[in-house]
Amino acid sequence: MVAWSSLKWAVAATCAAGLTQVEALPAAASRDGTMELSSGLLRRQKNNFYTFSGVQQGLGPAPDQVPLRKEIREMIQNPTEFNLFLLALQRFYQMPQKDEKSFFGIAGIHGRPFKPWDNVPSGKGDAKSGYCTHKDVLFLPWHRPYLALYEQLVWEHARDIVNEFPEPKKAAYKAVLPTLRIPYWDWAVNSTIPDEVGTFATIKIDTPKGQQTIPNPLYSYKFTDLSEFSDFQSPYAKMNETVRYPQIVDGVYSSQIDPLNRVMENAAGSLTNTVYKILTTYKDFSGVSTSAYNRHTGRPVDSFESVHDNIHQAIGGPIGGPSGHMTDISMAAFDPIFWLHHTNIDRLFAIWQEVNPTGYNFSSTSSFGTFTMDSETPESLDTPLTPFHQTGTAFYTSATIARTQKFGYTYPETNDWNIPQQDRVKSVIAAINRIYGQDTPAGALSAALALPVPPGSNLPVMFPTNQPLNTPPPPSVLAGYKKSVVQDGKYYEWTTEIQVNHASLNGNVRVFIFLGDVPNQPNQWDTSKSFLGSFSVWTMKSNSHDAIVHGTVPLTSALLNKIVSSEVENLKRETVTPYLLKNLKCKVAGPNGIVDIKTIADLKVSVSYASVTLPKSESDAPTWDTPEVAINMIDVPKGVFTPVQN
């Protein structure tokens, strides 16, 4: 994967700007040159609703010059900033669970305990669901104000803590406070979970009272009262602490980081390829946002929601084994890693918006509904994003949250306040190519074209690597095969396209794709050498409505590895099709283990190929021709269970 040190992170200039809200907040006298805000950032209006606008500190002086949300590893490298973030989370967690502004209260907006937040009632919605929108075009827009609300409350706690430090430490923390924003975890660049998030159950921090070792607020969240889950027939209802990829010892659930990281490492290539393709190829926001079947294109495509679902399922736990909180939609937001994960999804959303400045538009219908919205509700940019109030009388909408700068933040790739308008798209594409492109077939082949053909090329090569099959060989190796793979600046991309009924198992579903032998034990599928990727259906039993969802698993990186090992000659249809008919395998798993494919409602799996033109420069994206289906692997409605050539 991309070396972490190779990423260049922009640094935003900061200033101690005051907070702007619907109704201005009173400010205390300025001390030490820094404006100190009185009371809370989140304020109730006269009609008893909370309004918020994100953290409005550290802005300017130029228009749209706002602080960056940083990758978590980048934040960790700044001990003062990271320490303040941990202190703020600790304080956030310590608030009484019954307080709507507590971490418990904010996390509960997403799902359980299924009750009104900020006096926003269920109405015509599903009272056994959360406010969150999933399998819905509102998936990306809804989570943006949700994250901004969370960020604003974290910042408020950080501000209070800074004022408790004695000098001279107080000055150091005041310096980083204005630009403090929540971090993201970019699992498509470095898929392993940092030790400070996944390994250390406790962590040593600097507090106003000196050095202390505390429960790590990024490792887990500890519940103080489980009574609100009393109606939940699940092990989660009795767990006092969130867990990831758990094991059970003497009846106690505990997180496992090593097997989880092995799963994440083996999925790395598929994640990178999929993210790169969505960012550089897909132009229809409806398809990009949600895994719900795209009625307009009529064929499976991938989405940020589909990739997002894979991360939830991976962190949740092994097939057929105990499950962690990230596995369950209604409980996921209580795991601190949820917020790192979703901040990255918001970042990818923002990057896509920059690449497609006129593409953010949609008109759709809700497939499932939410706590406040009935299914089959018409949706547009003006649909209210409940329960998030922009003013005392109006909710935020997809139109009003379109720009991250509105909430006082941006990301390294979209920090374009000093870039001319006409150059912004190319600037962002260059960043995408730099961060993700080099670990995709397009990037590796482009780099290989610039290298001389090594002596002894087209012979089997055994290059020292433990990389997954779904990651392409290095350019230095591909240079010996470029003549058989690339013609006139074009090559073929191969993709597994998957669609299935959301309600097929009345719960979570995973469709696995392998190239080669499949382990007999499903808990070994994620880490097997033949694993290429998976498509996940992330749902709740109570919300498993009939609807078609879709996703893809990329195949080209694996085929390039097979070319290098002389198992495949090139990427042409007449060469690849018979090889895939013999070696490509599909398996399906549900919450309890392996599932007979014949029982999966509406499951269709096909293999398509498309001619792709390589980028002509570092600021250009690959150009895909229309894909064609080469193989029909599975079509349950038609009774097709043996792969056949199309």
XYZ file of C-alpha atoms in Angstrom:
646
model
C 0.000 0.000 0.000
C 0.962 3.655 -0.165
C 3.709 4.491 2.290
C 2.231 6.720 4.950
C 5.129 9.120 4.870
C 4.550 9.735 1.157
C 1.251 11.487 1.739
C 1.463 15.260 1.804
C -0.980 16.923 4.119
C -1.899 20.542 3.637
C -1.861 22.784 6.671
C -4.598 25.359 7.021
C -3.794 28.775 8.380
C -5.807 29.575 11.463
C -7.176 32.486 13.359
C -9.219 32.862 16.506
C -12.494 33.680 14.801
C -15.686 33.942 16.801
C -18.528 31.450 16.586
C -21.378 32.207 14.204
C -24.772 30.667 14.887
C -28.417 31.220 14.112
C -28.569 33.387 17.187
C -25.235 34.882 18.214
C -23.778 33.531 21.415
C -22.470 35.905 24.068
C -18.696 35.894 24.382
C -16.582 36.415 27.455
C -13.837 38.977 27.594
C -10.814 38.126 25.488
C -7.906 36.804 27.517
C -4.441 36.137 26.139
C -5.691 37.201 22.716
C -8.163 34.303 22.447
C -11.936 34.695 22.428
C -13.569 32.428 24.993
C -17.154 31.379 24.391
C -19.686 31.296 27.168
C -22.175 28.458 27.690
C -22.496 25.645 25.160
C -22.091 25.658 21.422
C -25.298 23.693 21.010
C -28.161 25.990 22.010
C -31.852 25.482 22.466
C -33.987 27.943 20.560
C -37.086 29.556 22.045
C -39.241 26.826 20.502
C -37.169 24.210 22.357
C -35.044 22.830 19.486
C -31.270 22.541 19.393
C -29.534 24.294 16.509
C -25.912 23.932 15.511
C -23.559 25.072 12.755
C -20.376 23.104 13.340
C -17.164 24.451 14.840
C -16.704 28.013 13.603
C -13.286 28.605 15.166
C -9.950 28.769 13.350
C -11.465 30.215 10.161
C -9.885 32.513 7.598
C -8.585 35.009 6.950
C -9.457 34.090 3.330
C -12.992 32.989 2.375
C -13.404 29.194 2.596
C -10.106 28.909 4.481
C -11.147 26.450 7.170
C -9.320 23.883 9.328
C -8.643 20.354 8.137
C -10.034 17.131 9.423
C -6.869 15.022 9.543
C -6.176 11.327 9.128
C -5.974 9.761 12.590
C -2.313 8.813 12.110
C -1.520 12.401 11.210
C -3.253 13.628 14.362
C -1.351 11.095 16.480
C 1.903 12.645 15.237
C 0.891 15.897 16.974
C 0.904 14.853 20.661
C -0.693 18.073 21.927
C -3.602 17.919 19.500
C -4.131 14.173 19.949
C -3.986 14.478 23.735
C -6.629 17.209 23.681
C -8.844 15.101 21.425
C -8.623 12.141 23.827
C -9.395 14.364 26.812
C -12.449 15.751 25.019
C -13.723 12.262 24.206
C -13.202 11.167 27.800
C -15.226 14.126 29.071
C -17.897 13.475 26.418
C -18.239 9.838 27.545
C -18.556 10.853 31.201
C -21.749 12.842 30.667
C -24.894 11.174 32.080
C -26.450 8.882 29.486
C -29.837 10.557 29.918
C -28.422 13.873 28.678
C -29.266 14.296 24.981
C -25.881 15.950 24.450
C -23.956 13.048 25.987
C -22.048 10.625 23.791
C -24.753 8.062 24.521
C -27.426 10.526 23.432
C -25.665 11.443 20.190
C -24.761 7.845 19.301
C -28.370 6.856 19.983
C -29.595 9.109 17.166
C -28.276 6.525 14.711
C -30.265 3.603 16.125
C -31.101 2.313 19.576
C -32.649 3.081 21.953
C -35.168 4.115 19.246
C -36.534 7.212 20.915
C -37.021 10.849 19.879
C -33.980 13.098 20.003
C -34.438 16.852 20.379
C -38.234 16.411 20.500
C -38.389 15.202 16.883
C -41.121 12.514 16.942
C -41.435 9.391 14.833
C -44.617 10.521 13.070
C -45.220 8.332 9.997
C -41.821 6.680 10.314
C -40.740 3.359 11.770
C -40.625 3.591 15.570
C -38.323 0.535 15.625
C -35.646 2.218 13.561
C -33.113 4.996 14.019
C -33.034 8.385 12.304
C -30.173 7.243 10.042
C -30.751 6.678 6.340
C -29.357 3.459 4.857
C -29.944 1.877 1.441
C -31.085 5.369 0.552
C -29.778 8.233 -1.561
C -29.741 10.356 1.616
C -27.088 8.092 3.152
C -24.169 10.466 2.495
C -25.969 13.794 3.105
C -27.610 12.641 6.364
C -24.342 11.644 8.006
C -22.685 15.017 7.284
C -24.662 17.100 9.828
C -24.558 14.120 12.191
C -20.756 14.270 12.168
C -20.807 18.072 12.447
C -22.982 17.823 15.561
C -20.624 15.259 17.089
C -17.595 17.382 16.169
C -19.099 20.507 17.690
C -19.751 18.776 21.009
C -16.259 17.247 21.086
C -14.808 20.721 20.457
C -16.901 22.215 23.255
C -15.463 19.719 25.730
C -11.964 20.425 24.432
C -12.491 24.149 24.978
C -13.590 23.617 28.565
C -10.598 21.380 29.257
C -8.093 23.871 27.816
C -9.301 26.477 30.293
C -8.544 24.050 33.148
C -4.848 23.666 32.307
C -2.324 25.763 34.220
C 0.234 27.821 32.362
C 2.481 27.256 30.465
C 0.676 24.118 29.210
C -2.523 26.071 28.740
C -0.896 28.163 26.020
C 0.120 25.060 24.044
C -3.394 23.631 24.139
C -4.954 26.987 23.298
C -2.786 27.103 20.203
C -4.243 23.872 18.781
C -7.827 24.360 20.001
C -9.185 26.637 17.223
C -8.297 24.153 14.472
C -9.154 20.972 16.374
C -11.466 18.805 14.275
C -12.434 15.136 14.420
C -10.078 12.791 12.508
C -10.793 10.154 9.877
C -9.377 6.666 9.343
C -8.489 6.089 5.692
C -8.792 2.314 5.456
C -8.295 2.517 1.666
C -4.700 3.753 2.109
C -3.613 1.920 5.239
C -6.215 -0.634 6.175
C -4.759 -1.719 9.517
C -6.125 -0.086 12.643
C -3.601 2.095 14.517
C -2.519 0.828 17.932
C -3.923 3.977 19.529
C -7.351 2.966 18.213
C -7.383 -0.821 18.263
C -4.635 -2.201 20.504
C -4.232 -0.043 23.604
C -7.126 -0.593 26.023
C -5.608 2.081 28.248
C -3.528 5.090 27.295
C -1.340 7.589 29.135
C -2.374 11.209 28.674
C -1.566 14.647 30.002
C -4.413 16.106 32.083
C -4.831 19.415 33.935
C -3.878 17.437 37.058
C -0.819 15.774 35.519
C -0.059 12.481 33.750
C -2.742 9.810 34.064
C -3.476 6.420 32.530
C -7.112 6.199 31.460
C -9.365 3.790 29.545
C -8.594 4.579 25.906
C -11.641 6.459 24.527
C -10.805 5.304 20.977
C -10.602 1.643 21.999
C -14.133 1.321 23.353
C -17.091 3.029 24.970
C -18.351 1.803 28.349
C -22.079 1.953 29.089
C -23.147 3.019 32.565
C -26.789 1.976 32.209
C -28.090 -0.823 29.959
C -31.737 -0.436 30.934
C -32.612 1.334 27.676
C -31.734 -1.870 25.794
C -33.958 -4.088 27.942
C -36.267 -4.858 24.999
C -33.341 -5.875 22.764
C -33.054 -9.668 22.490
C -29.333 -9.664 21.784
C -26.027 -10.158 23.632
C -25.410 -6.418 23.111
C -28.130 -5.693 25.656
C -25.886 -7.157 28.366
C -22.491 -5.865 27.212
C -21.061 -3.061 29.322
C -18.432 -2.203 26.707
C -18.265 -2.040 22.905
C -16.194 -4.760 21.222
C -14.648 -5.435 17.801
C -14.106 -8.811 16.147
C -14.785 -10.382 19.552
C -13.982 -13.659 21.183
C -15.895 -15.117 24.129
C -13.934 -16.366 27.113
C -15.881 -17.576 30.162
C -18.965 -15.819 28.830
C -17.197 -12.464 28.444
C -16.835 -10.722 25.067
C -13.462 -9.110 24.337
C -11.994 -7.426 21.254
C -9.358 -9.067 19.060
C -7.107 -6.742 17.087
C -4.687 -9.165 15.398
C -7.247 -11.258 13.479
C -9.155 -8.082 12.650
C -6.060 -6.467 11.167
C -5.369 -9.607 9.112
C -8.882 -9.324 7.676
C -8.381 -5.639 6.902
C -4.980 -6.245 5.276
C -6.414 -8.949 3.019
C -9.217 -6.630 1.898
C -6.884 -3.695 1.232
C -6.514 -4.072 -2.520
C -10.236 -4.446 -3.110
C -10.981 -1.371 -0.987
C -8.410 0.772 -2.793
C -9.544 -0.318 -6.251
C -13.208 0.270 -5.492
C -12.689 3.703 -3.928
C -10.491 4.785 -6.843
C -13.061 3.650 -9.398
C -15.949 5.425 -7.670
C -13.998 8.677 -7.341
C -12.712 8.732 -10.919
C -15.474 7.040 -12.902
C -18.971 7.372 -11.423
C -20.839 10.586 -12.217
C -24.378 9.783 -11.000
C -24.766 10.745 -7.343
C -27.653 8.329 -6.795
C -25.373 5.426 -7.704
C -22.421 6.777 -5.731
C -24.359 7.369 -2.523
C -26.323 4.182 -1.996
C -26.158 0.462 -2.650
C -29.910 0.406 -3.355
C -30.454 -0.733 -6.931
C -30.008 2.088 -9.411
C -33.248 2.272 -11.348
C -31.730 4.663 -13.876
C -28.778 2.596 -15.118
C -30.416 -0.816 -14.780
C -27.098 -2.532 -13.934
C -25.109 -3.098 -10.752
C -22.591 -0.437 -9.822
C -20.677 0.226 -6.641
C -21.219 2.917 -4.037
C -19.636 4.459 -0.989
C -22.403 2.856 1.051
C -21.440 -0.593 -0.219
C -17.771 -0.066 0.700
C -18.905 1.352 4.040
C -20.941 -1.797 4.719
C -17.889 -3.995 4.124
C -15.945 -2.123 6.812
C -18.773 -2.504 9.330
C -19.018 -6.235 8.699
C -15.245 -6.775 8.828
C -14.854 -4.973 12.156
C -17.923 -6.716 13.529
C -16.410 -10.176 13.542
C -15.872 -13.538 11.852
C -18.541 -15.435 9.961
C -20.599 -17.596 12.263
C -18.797 -16.260 15.324
C -19.674 -13.675 17.954
C -20.350 -10.200 16.609
C -19.150 -6.797 17.725
C -21.211 -3.619 17.855
C -20.176 -2.444 14.372
C -22.087 -5.426 12.951
C -25.428 -4.062 14.128
C -26.874 -0.878 12.590
C -28.743 -0.046 15.777
C -25.612 -0.285 17.979
C -22.734 0.660 15.661
C -22.499 4.351 16.586
C -21.550 3.477 20.164
C -18.202 2.107 18.943
C -15.676 4.987 18.753
C -14.299 3.616 15.471
C -17.698 4.328 13.878
C -16.871 8.044 13.949
C -13.422 7.595 12.398
C -14.960 5.393 9.709
C -17.843 7.713 8.881
C -15.616 10.776 8.810
C -13.653 9.015 6.078
C -16.881 8.271 4.198
C -17.762 11.975 4.444
C -14.280 12.796 3.129
C -14.772 10.530 0.104
C -18.153 12.194 -0.453
C -16.469 15.621 -0.386
C -13.740 14.498 -2.803
C -16.367 13.130 -5.208
C -18.197 16.459 -5.041
C -14.999 18.295 -5.992
C -14.435 16.008 -8.990
C -18.084 16.391 -10.043
C -18.979 20.013 -9.200
C -22.344 19.819 -11.009
C -23.136 16.182 -10.200
C -24.623 16.572 -6.729
C -28.316 16.304 -7.529
C -30.960 13.631 -7.183
C -34.638 12.796 -7.195
C -35.498 9.462 -5.640
C -37.828 7.520 -3.367
C -37.056 6.090 0.048
C -36.889 2.305 -0.030
C -36.998 1.648 3.710
C -37.840 4.778 5.637
C -36.413 5.842 9.003
C -37.619 6.787 12.481
C -39.284 9.873 10.970
C -39.780 8.948 7.311
C -42.089 6.363 5.797
C -40.909 4.101 2.984
C -41.730 5.268 -0.549
C -41.306 8.893 0.523
C -40.172 11.127 -2.386
C -36.645 12.472 -1.809
C -34.753 15.436 -3.202
C -32.083 17.923 -2.198
C -34.747 19.657 -0.093
C -35.814 16.631 1.970
C -35.351 17.376 5.708
C -32.431 15.565 7.342
C -34.070 14.829 10.669
C -33.461 15.359 13.565
C -30.864 18.035 12.738
C -32.148 21.601 13.070
C -30.410 24.370 11.156
C -32.760 26.948 12.662
C -35.550 26.866 15.195
C -38.026 26.181 12.398
C -36.072 24.316 9.700
C -34.048 21.129 9.440
C -30.845 20.836 7.486
C -31.329 19.471 3.964
C -29.021 17.893 1.399
C -28.870 21.296 -0.284
C -27.878 23.212 2.843
C -25.123 20.749 3.845
C -23.591 20.519 0.370
C -20.374 22.329 1.317
C -18.235 21.124 4.202
C -16.954 24.677 4.717
C -20.422 25.563 6.008
C -19.664 23.458 9.073
C -16.171 24.888 9.481
C -14.001 22.084 8.116
C -12.473 20.614 4.987
C -10.132 17.759 4.072
C -6.556 17.741 2.747
C -7.705 16.869 -0.791
C -10.482 19.499 -0.870
C -8.581 22.326 0.829
C -8.769 24.450 -2.318
C -9.404 27.999 -1.070
C -6.183 29.209 -2.754
C -6.583 27.196 -5.994
C -8.203 28.921 -9.021
C -11.685 27.587 -9.771
C -10.676 26.279 -13.208
C -7.836 24.196 -11.719
C -9.672 22.569 -8.811
C -10.928 19.420 -10.527
C -7.498 18.548 -11.898
C -5.934 19.300 -8.518
C -8.264 16.856 -6.766
C -7.808 14.150 -9.420
C -4.041 14.502 -9.005
C -4.503 13.943 -5.261
C -6.685 10.873 -5.912
C -4.043 9.436 -8.255
C -1.288 10.114 -5.731
C -3.129 8.632 -2.749
C -5.034 5.724 -4.319
C -4.070 5.384 -7.978
C -0.642 3.813 -7.637
C -2.151 0.711 -5.991
C -4.673 0.118 -8.778
C -4.212 -1.544 -12.186
C -4.434 1.841 -13.925
C -1.748 3.359 -11.726
C 0.565 0.350 -11.749
C 0.320 -0.054 -15.536
C 0.836 3.668 -16.136
C 4.009 3.527 -14.054
C 5.126 0.327 -15.817
C 4.840 2.002 -19.221
C 7.462 4.529 -18.146
C 9.955 1.780 -17.249
C 12.218 -0.168 -19.640
C 11.363 -3.780 -20.397
C 13.609 -5.841 -18.108
C 15.763 -8.664 -19.511
C 14.095 -12.044 -19.410
C 10.624 -10.513 -19.477
C 7.518 -12.637 -19.979
C 9.042 -15.357 -17.805
C 7.382 -16.355 -14.534
C 8.432 -13.915 -11.847
C 8.589 -14.691 -8.149
C 8.775 -11.254 -6.570
C 9.126 -11.094 -2.791
C 5.750 -10.033 -1.478
C 3.079 -10.980 0.986
C 0.552 -8.642 -0.584
C -2.995 -9.867 -1.179
C -4.017 -11.254 -4.549
C -6.296 -8.230 -5.019
C -3.318 -5.816 -5.064
C -1.516 -5.401 -8.430
C 2.135 -6.410 -8.904
C 4.632 -3.536 -8.644
C 5.364 -1.519 -11.817
C 8.923 -2.886 -11.947
C 7.458 -6.368 -12.410
C 4.623 -5.337 -14.735
C 7.122 -3.614 -17.034
C 7.998 -7.031 -18.436
C 4.370 -7.744 -19.345
C 3.116 -4.369 -20.497
C 3.200 -5.260 -24.201
C 0.784 -8.140 -23.668
C -1.519 -6.133 -21.391
C -1.569 -2.561 -22.737
C -2.236 -1.703 -26.389
C -2.433 1.893 -27.593
C -2.734 3.152 -24.024
C -5.675 0.840 -23.246
C -6.182 -2.289 -21.172
C -9.147 -4.360 -19.960
C -10.705 -4.111 -16.510
C -12.602 -7.115 -15.153
C -15.282 -6.834 -12.468
C -17.644 -9.114 -10.581
C -21.095 -7.507 -10.426
C -23.416 -8.585 -7.620
C -27.027 -7.879 -6.775
C -29.236 -9.426 -4.126
C -32.464 -8.872 -2.243
C -31.905 -6.844 0.918
C -34.312 -9.120 2.798
C -32.883 -12.403 1.512
C -31.755 -13.613 4.956
C -33.661 -11.209 7.221
C -30.293 -9.959 8.436
C -26.715 -9.334 7.352
C -25.459 -11.072 4.189
C -21.964 -11.310 2.690
C -21.206 -12.480 -0.851
C -17.561 -13.592 -1.183
C -15.540 -13.826 -4.392
C -12.465 -16.069 -4.659
C -9.961 -16.957 -7.364
C -8.875 -20.503 -6.622
C -9.611 -22.929 -3.819
C -11.941 -21.849 -1.009
C -11.231 -22.853 2.612
C -13.784 -25.204 4.133
C -14.098 -23.086 7.272
C -15.950 -19.813 6.600
C -14.083 -18.006 9.388
C -10.983 -18.384 7.176
C -12.538 -16.864 4.056
C -11.594 -13.265 4.815
C -7.913 -14.120 5.208
C -7.479 -16.811 2.551
C -4.976 -16.285 -0.274
C -7.722 -16.804 -2.858
C -9.975 -14.075 -1.389
C -10.578 -11.150 -3.768
C -13.302 -9.198 -2.007
C -16.858 -9.292 -0.762
C -20.161 -7.487 -1.033
C -22.035 -6.914 2.209
C -25.692 -6.345 2.951
C -25.723 -4.505 6.296
C -29.191 -4.386 7.791
C -31.409 -4.970 10.809
C -33.871 -7.840 11.053
C -36.632 -5.362 11.843
C -35.753 -3.324 8.754
C -35.114 -6.044 6.159
C -37.525 -4.882 3.471
C -37.659 -6.250 -0.061
C -35.316 -4.200 -2.242
C -32.466 -4.904 -4.631
C -29.006 -3.806 -3.491
C -25.818 -4.044 -5.481
C -22.038 -3.870 -5.436
C -18.902 -5.087 -7.181
C -15.626 -6.888 -6.543
C -12.672 -5.903 -8.798
C -10.769 -8.731 -10.517
C -8.060 -7.046 -12.597
C -5.337 -6.865 -9.953
C -5.664 -10.600 -9.344
C -5.526 -11.300 -13.077
C -2.343 -9.230 -13.393
C -0.812 -11.381 -10.663
C -1.848 -14.467 -12.616
C -0.226 -13.046 -15.763
C 3.019 -12.587 -13.853
C 2.835 -16.207 -12.643
C 2.125 -17.379 -16.238
C -1.349 -18.715 -15.429
C -2.991 -16.196 -17.766
C -1.485 -14.744 -20.947
C -3.279 -11.383 -21.166
C -6.477 -9.549 -20.196
C -8.428 -10.188 -23.399
C -11.878 -11.734 -23.223
C -10.965 -14.906 -25.106
C -8.120 -15.532 -22.646
C -9.665 -14.500 -19.352
C -13.158 -15.965 -19.763
C -12.175 -19.662 -19.785
C -9.775 -19.077 -16.891
C -12.472 -17.439 -14.761
C -15.045 -20.082 -15.679
C -12.693 -22.634 -14.164
C -11.289 -20.721 -11.187
C -13.662 -17.956 -10.032
C -15.750 -19.007 -7.034
C -18.639 -17.420 -5.138
C -19.801 -18.173 -1.596
C -22.508 -16.621 0.574
C -22.576 -16.300 4.348
C -25.144 -15.073 6.824
C -25.067 -14.427 10.571
C -24.889 -18.160 11.318
C -22.384 -19.239 8.669
C -22.497 -20.670 5.145
C -25.742 -20.272 3.223
C -26.914 -22.331 0.251
C -26.743 -19.990 -2.743
C -29.966 -21.429 -4.138
C -31.870 -19.995 -1.172
C -30.710 -16.386 -1.629
C -33.557 -14.338 -3.067
C -32.793 -12.460 -6.296
C -29.046 -13.188 -6.141
C -27.307 -12.489 -9.434
C -23.550 -12.617 -9.960
C -21.958 -11.810 -13.300
C -18.529 -10.896 -14.632
C -18.076 -7.901 -16.896
C -15.125 -6.446 -18.745
C -14.467 -2.989 -20.156
C -11.758 -1.301 -22.178
C -10.063 1.412 -20.119
C -7.865 4.224 -21.410
C -4.986 4.999 -19.077
C -4.623 8.539 -17.699
C -2.485 10.777 -19.883
C -1.146 12.779 -16.950
C -1.132 12.779 -13.158
C -4.171 15.072 -13.168
C -6.259 12.893 -15.503
C -8.537 9.979 -14.649
C -8.868 6.671 -16.509
C -11.655 6.560 -19.096
C -13.917 3.514 -19.057
C -15.877 2.223 -22.043
C -19.290 0.662 -21.409
C -18.833 -2.713 -19.655
C -20.039 -5.922 -21.300
C -21.057 -9.090 -19.476
C -18.736 -11.994 -20.254
C -19.930 -14.572 -17.707
C -23.215 -15.244 -15.951
C -22.070 -16.933 -12.748
C -25.258 -17.128 -10.716
C -28.850 -16.146 -11.436
C -31.097 -17.574 -8.744
C -34.371 -16.335 -10.330
C -33.437 -18.150 -13.576
C -32.012 -21.222 -11.866
C -28.445 -20.618 -13.064
C -25.948 -21.966 -10.514
C -23.070 -22.985 -12.794
C -21.052 -20.223 -14.513
C -21.731 -19.939 -18.237
C -20.195 -17.749 -20.903
C -22.504 -14.955 -21.987
